[in-house]
Amino acid sequence: MPDVIKIIVVETNQEIKRLSKAFPRHESSRTGKLKASAESLVTSSENFDVTVNLGVVGITNQRKSSSTESAQQIRAETAFRDAIPSLENFNLVFFVDEAQNIPVSKSAKSVVSCLHHGIKGLSLIAAFFGLSDTKQILSLCGLSRLPRERVVDLDTLSHEDARSAIQSVFDVYDFNVRDWDVWVNELAKLSQGWPQHINSVTVSAGEIIHENGSCIQPDLLSQALHLGRERKKQYYISRLETCPGRAWVFKKLALAAGEKNGLLGWNEINDLTKVFRSEKGQSIDEFMTDALHAGVLMDSKSLPDYYKFPIPSFGDYLRALPH
């Protein structure tokens, strides 16, 4: 825990310096108070090394000599409770990424329960991020009733939001691109509003501009778009590699979905994948578990037992594959 806190403090201090330099007129005493509070927190906790490992916490008391160093295993709840004196003035938010990979075990259930219910006297919120099977995994770990209106499915951004994100990168790196509006608009169109694609096309543009010494030539936009398309293609390939299915199977699903507003029912997927699953000896339940866990398919927001390709352009890529 101290190591994590120290990292947070260092990053916070760096951000305070950056903001103070960029906006000297708006420097507030709040930043100084935040810095002082964080440093105090480090001082109060630096005598212990604490690691949380799925429900069991190992604590080593560094104040004792090495010859008498002791370690003990305690529950996660105890570690949080003991931390209350140092953390009582802080609002803690735990961000759990790739939450679909949480192992369904007794110790994992203990930690999830601790994060979900919180500890008396400690302001604690947990935010879980993962693919569409995350809800099922969290349910198996004890979160049987997810908070209403607090479950959000990742979707594409609007064209204007994608433009704004790309424009912000151009501003930060001071890309003085002639006809920058054309660049931003074309890159946003290529991204189709998907967050990972926004990153890919923006990085591609930045690399092309940087390689040419920030001297923008008329043909550089086409080079940036070409590199962006290649990165999108590699993203699709990496998605397929994580799924035990075959590209031709998902091509069939994508073609069928394209004829039905992007949605496929459970029975339709069952029929379209029978040949592949019979060769592998795989049930439809196993196939769907793999496809959802790999993020190739996701649950429909509006209809139960209906599914779609989460990335619109992923479906386009699959449909364009050779037969």
Coordinates of C-alpha atoms in Angstrom, one line a residue:
M1 CA 0.0 0.0 0.0
P2 CA 2.7 2.6 0.8
D3 CA 4.4 2.0 -2.6
V4 CA 1.1 2.7 -4.4
I5 CA 0.5 5.8 -2.3
K6 CA 4.0 7.1 -3.0
I7 CA 3.4 6.7 -6.8
I8 CA 0.1 8.6 -6.5
V9 CA 1.8 11.4 -4.5
V10 CA 4.7 11.7 -7.1
E11 CA 2.2 11.8 -10.0
T12 CA 0.0 14.3 -8.2
N13 CA 3.0 16.6 -7.4
Q14 CA 4.1 16.5 -11.0
E15 CA 0.6 17.4 -12.2
I16 CA 0.5 20.3 -9.6
K17 CA 3.7 21.6 -11.0
R18 CA 2.5 21.4 -14.6
L19 CA -0.8 23.2 -13.8
S20 CA 0.9 25.9 -11.7
K21 CA 3.3 26.6 -14.6
A22 CA 0.5 26.5 -17.3
F23 CA -2.0 28.5 -15.3
P24 CA -0.1 30.6 -12.7
R25 CA -3.0 32.9 -12.1
H26 CA -5.3 30.0 -11.1
E27 CA -3.0 28.4 -8.6
S28 CA -5.1 27.5 -5.6
S29 CA -4.3 26.7 -2.0
R30 CA -6.1 23.5 -2.5
T31 CA -3.2 22.1 -4.4
G32 CA -0.9 22.8 -1.5
K33 CA -3.3 21.2 0.9
L34 CA -3.5 18.2 -1.3
K35 CA 0.2 17.9 -1.5
A36 CA 0.6 18.2 2.3
S37 CA -2.2 15.6 3.0
A38 CA -0.7 13.1 0.6
E39 CA 2.8 13.5 2.0
S40 CA 1.4 13.1 5.5
L41 CA -0.3 9.9 4.4
V42 CA 3.0 8.5 3.1
T43 CA 4.7 9.4 6.4
S44 CA 2.0 7.6 8.4
S45 CA 2.2 4.4 6.4
E46 CA 5.8 4.1 5.4
N47 CA 6.6 1.9 8.3
F48 CA 4.7 -1.0 6.7
D49 CA 4.8 -2.9 3.5
V50 CA 1.3 -4.1 2.7
T51 CA 0.3 -6.2 -0.3
V52 CA -3.3 -7.3 -1.0
N53 CA -3.5 -10.6 -2.8
L54 CA -7.1 -11.7 -3.5
G55 CA -8.5 -11.5 0.0
V56 CA -5.4 -12.1 2.1
V57 CA -3.0 -9.3 3.0
G58 CA 0.6 -9.8 3.9
I59 CA 2.0 -7.2 6.3
T60 CA 5.7 -6.9 7.3
N61 CA 6.5 -4.5 10.1
Q62 CA 9.6 -2.6 8.9
R63 CA 10.2 -1.0 12.3
K64 CA 11.6 -4.3 13.7
S65 CA 15.1 -5.4 13.0
S66 CA 15.7 -7.8 10.2
S67 CA 16.4 -10.6 12.6
T68 CA 13.0 -10.3 14.2
E69 CA 11.1 -9.3 11.1
S70 CA 7.6 -10.8 11.2
A71 CA 5.0 -11.4 8.6
Q72 CA 1.4 -12.3 9.1
Q73 CA -1.6 -13.0 6.9
I74 CA -4.8 -11.1 7.6
R75 CA -8.1 -10.5 5.9
A76 CA -8.6 -7.7 3.4
E77 CA -11.3 -6.2 5.7
T78 CA -8.8 -6.0 8.5
A79 CA -6.3 -4.2 6.3
F80 CA -8.9 -1.6 5.3
R81 CA -10.1 -1.2 8.8
D82 CA -6.6 -0.6 10.1
A83 CA -6.0 2.0 7.4
I84 CA -9.0 4.1 8.4
P85 CA -7.0 6.5 10.7
S86 CA -4.7 7.4 7.8
L87 CA -7.4 7.4 5.1
E88 CA -10.5 8.8 6.9
N89 CA -10.2 12.2 5.1
F90 CA -9.9 10.6 1.6
N91 CA -12.4 9.4 -0.8
L92 CA -11.0 6.2 -2.3
V93 CA -12.0 4.9 -5.8
F94 CA -10.7 1.5 -6.8
F95 CA -10.5 1.1 -10.6
V96 CA -10.5 -2.6 -11.5
D97 CA -9.6 -3.1 -15.2
E98 CA -10.0 -6.3 -17.2
A99 CA -12.6 -7.3 -14.5
Q100 CA -13.8 -10.2 -16.6
N101 CA -10.6 -12.0 -15.7
I102 CA -11.3 -11.9 -11.9
P103 CA -10.9 -15.6 -10.8
V104 CA -14.1 -16.9 -9.2
S105 CA -12.6 -18.1 -5.9
K106 CA -13.2 -17.8 -2.2
S107 CA -10.5 -15.2 -1.8
A108 CA -11.6 -13.1 -4.8
K109 CA -15.2 -13.1 -3.4
S110 CA -13.7 -11.7 -0.1
V111 CA -12.1 -8.8 -1.8
V112 CA -15.0 -8.1 -4.1
S113 CA -17.3 -8.1 -1.1
C114 CA -15.0 -5.7 0.7
L115 CA -14.9 -3.3 -2.2
H116 CA -18.6 -3.6 -2.8
H117 CA -19.9 -3.1 0.7
G118 CA -17.1 -0.8 1.8
I119 CA -15.7 -0.5 5.3
K120 CA -17.4 1.5 8.1
G121 CA -15.7 4.8 8.5
L122 CA -14.0 4.6 5.1
S123 CA -15.3 6.3 2.0
L124 CA -14.8 3.6 -0.6
I125 CA -16.1 3.1 -4.2
A126 CA -15.2 0.4 -6.7
A127 CA -15.4 0.8 -10.4
F128 CA -15.1 -2.3 -12.5
F129 CA -14.2 -2.2 -16.2
G130 CA -14.3 -5.2 -18.5
L131 CA -15.9 -7.0 -21.5
S132 CA -19.6 -7.9 -21.7
D133 CA -19.2 -11.0 -19.6
T134 CA -18.0 -8.9 -16.6
K135 CA -21.5 -8.7 -15.2
Q136 CA -21.6 -12.5 -15.0
I137 CA -18.2 -12.8 -13.4
L138 CA -19.1 -10.2 -10.8
S139 CA -22.3 -12.0 -10.1
L140 CA -20.4 -15.2 -9.5
C141 CA -18.2 -13.3 -7.1
G142 CA -21.1 -12.1 -5.1
L143 CA -22.5 -9.0 -6.8
S144 CA -25.8 -10.5 -7.5
R145 CA -27.7 -7.2 -7.9
L146 CA -25.7 -4.5 -9.8
P147 CA -26.7 -0.9 -9.0
R148 CA -29.5 0.4 -11.3
E149 CA -28.3 2.9 -13.8
R150 CA -24.7 2.3 -12.9
V151 CA -24.0 -0.3 -15.5
V152 CA -22.8 1.3 -18.7
D153 CA -22.0 -0.4 -22.0
L154 CA -19.1 1.0 -23.9
D155 CA -20.3 2.3 -27.2
T156 CA -18.9 4.4 -30.1
L157 CA -18.4 8.1 -29.7
S158 CA -20.2 10.6 -31.9
H159 CA -18.3 12.0 -34.8
E160 CA -18.0 15.4 -33.0
D161 CA -16.6 13.8 -29.9
A162 CA -14.1 11.8 -31.9
R163 CA -13.1 15.0 -33.7
S164 CA -12.7 16.8 -30.3
A165 CA -10.5 14.0 -28.9
I166 CA -8.2 14.1 -32.0
Q167 CA -8.1 17.9 -32.0
S168 CA -7.0 17.9 -28.4
V169 CA -3.9 15.8 -29.3
F170 CA -3.1 18.2 -32.2
D171 CA -3.3 21.1 -29.7
V172 CA -1.2 19.5 -27.1
Y173 CA 1.6 18.7 -29.5
D174 CA 1.2 21.9 -31.4
F175 CA 0.8 20.3 -34.8
N176 CA 0.5 23.3 -37.1
V177 CA -1.1 21.3 -39.9
R178 CA -2.3 23.2 -42.9
D179 CA -6.0 22.4 -43.4
W180 CA -6.0 20.8 -39.9
D181 CA -9.8 20.6 -40.0
V182 CA -9.6 18.2 -43.0
W183 CA -7.1 16.1 -41.1
V184 CA -9.2 15.9 -38.0
N185 CA -12.4 15.2 -39.9
E186 CA -10.8 12.4 -42.0
L187 CA -9.2 10.8 -39.0
A188 CA -12.4 10.9 -37.0
K189 CA -14.3 9.3 -39.9
L190 CA -11.7 6.5 -40.1
S191 CA -11.9 5.9 -36.3
Q192 CA -15.7 5.4 -36.6
G193 CA -15.9 6.7 -33.0
W194 CA -14.4 3.6 -31.4
P195 CA -12.0 4.6 -28.6
Q196 CA -9.2 2.3 -29.5
H197 CA -9.4 3.4 -33.2
I198 CA -9.3 7.0 -32.1
N199 CA -6.0 6.2 -30.4
S200 CA -4.7 4.3 -33.4
V201 CA -5.4 6.9 -36.1
T202 CA -4.2 9.7 -33.9
V203 CA -0.9 8.0 -33.1
S204 CA -0.5 7.2 -36.8
A205 CA -1.0 10.8 -37.8
G206 CA 1.5 11.9 -35.1
E207 CA 4.1 9.4 -36.3
I208 CA 3.8 10.6 -39.9
I209 CA 4.0 14.3 -38.9
H210 CA 7.0 13.6 -36.6
E211 CA 8.9 11.6 -39.2
N212 CA 8.6 14.5 -41.6
G213 CA 9.9 17.1 -39.1
S214 CA 6.4 18.6 -38.6
C215 CA 6.7 19.9 -42.2
I216 CA 3.2 19.1 -43.5
Q217 CA 3.0 18.1 -47.1
P218 CA -0.3 17.5 -49.0
D219 CA 0.3 13.8 -49.4
L220 CA 1.0 13.1 -45.7
L221 CA -2.7 12.8 -44.8
S222 CA -3.1 9.8 -47.2
Q223 CA 0.0 8.2 -45.5
A224 CA -1.5 8.8 -42.0
L225 CA -4.9 7.3 -43.1
H226 CA -3.1 4.3 -44.6
L227 CA -1.1 3.6 -41.4
G228 CA -4.3 4.1 -39.4
R229 CA -6.1 1.4 -41.5
E230 CA -3.2 -1.0 -40.9
R231 CA -3.4 -0.4 -37.2
K232 CA -7.1 -1.0 -37.2
K233 CA -6.5 -4.3 -39.1
Q234 CA -4.0 -5.4 -36.6
Y235 CA -6.4 -4.7 -33.8
Y236 CA -9.1 -6.9 -35.4
I237 CA -6.5 -9.7 -35.9
S238 CA -5.5 -9.5 -32.3
R239 CA -9.1 -9.7 -31.2
L240 CA -9.6 -12.9 -33.3
E241 CA -6.4 -14.4 -32.0
T242 CA -7.8 -14.3 -28.4
C243 CA -10.9 -16.2 -29.4
P244 CA -10.8 -20.0 -30.1
G245 CA -13.2 -19.5 -33.0
R246 CA -12.2 -19.2 -36.7
A247 CA -12.3 -16.1 -38.9
W248 CA -14.7 -17.8 -41.3
V249 CA -17.2 -18.6 -38.5
F250 CA -17.3 -15.0 -37.5
K251 CA -17.5 -13.9 -41.1
K252 CA -20.7 -16.0 -41.4
L253 CA -22.1 -14.3 -38.3
A254 CA -21.1 -10.8 -39.5
L255 CA -22.8 -11.4 -42.9
A256 CA -26.0 -12.6 -41.1
A257 CA -25.9 -9.7 -38.7
G258 CA -25.4 -7.2 -41.5
E259 CA -28.8 -8.3 -42.9
K260 CA -30.6 -7.9 -39.6
N261 CA -29.6 -4.5 -38.2
G262 CA -26.5 -5.9 -36.6
L263 CA -28.3 -8.2 -34.2
L264 CA -28.2 -12.0 -34.0
G265 CA -30.4 -14.2 -31.8
W266 CA -29.1 -17.1 -29.8
N267 CA -30.8 -19.6 -32.0
E268 CA -29.4 -18.0 -35.1
I269 CA -25.8 -18.2 -33.7
N270 CA -26.5 -21.8 -32.7
D271 CA -27.4 -22.7 -36.3
L272 CA -24.6 -20.7 -38.0
T273 CA -21.9 -22.2 -35.8
K274 CA -23.0 -25.9 -35.8
V275 CA -20.4 -27.1 -38.3
F276 CA -17.5 -25.4 -36.5
R277 CA -18.7 -26.6 -33.1
S278 CA -19.2 -30.2 -34.2
E279 CA -15.6 -30.3 -35.4
K280 CA -14.4 -29.0 -32.0
G281 CA -16.9 -30.8 -29.9
Q282 CA -18.0 -27.5 -28.4
S283 CA -21.4 -26.6 -27.1
I284 CA -23.2 -23.4 -28.0
D285 CA -22.7 -22.3 -24.4
E286 CA -19.0 -22.8 -24.6
F287 CA -18.8 -21.0 -27.9
M288 CA -20.7 -18.0 -26.6
T289 CA -18.6 -17.9 -23.4
D290 CA -15.4 -17.7 -25.5
A291 CA -16.8 -15.1 -27.9
L292 CA -18.1 -12.9 -25.2
H293 CA -14.9 -13.2 -23.1
A294 CA -12.7 -12.3 -26.1
G295 CA -14.9 -9.3 -26.9
V296 CA -15.7 -10.5 -30.4
L297 CA -19.5 -10.5 -29.5
M298 CA -21.4 -8.6 -26.8
D299 CA -24.9 -8.7 -25.4
S300 CA -27.5 -6.5 -27.0
K301 CA -28.6 -3.6 -24.8
S302 CA -32.2 -3.8 -25.8
L303 CA -33.1 -7.5 -26.4
P304 CA -32.3 -10.5 -24.2
D305 CA -30.5 -13.4 -25.9
Y306 CA -29.5 -11.1 -28.8
Y307 CA -25.9 -10.3 -29.6
K308 CA -23.9 -8.0 -31.8
F309 CA -20.3 -7.1 -32.8
P310 CA -19.3 -4.4 -30.4
I311 CA -17.2 -2.5 -32.9
P312 CA -19.1 -1.6 -36.1
S313 CA -16.0 -1.6 -38.3
F314 CA -15.1 -5.1 -37.0
G315 CA -18.2 -6.4 -38.7
D316 CA -17.2 -4.6 -41.9
Y317 CA -13.7 -6.2 -41.7
L318 CA -15.1 -9.7 -41.2
R319 CA -17.6 -9.3 -44.1
A320 CA -14.7 -8.2 -46.4
L321 CA -12.6 -11.3 -45.7
P322 CA -12.1 -13.6 -48.6
H323 CA -14.4 -16.7 -48.7

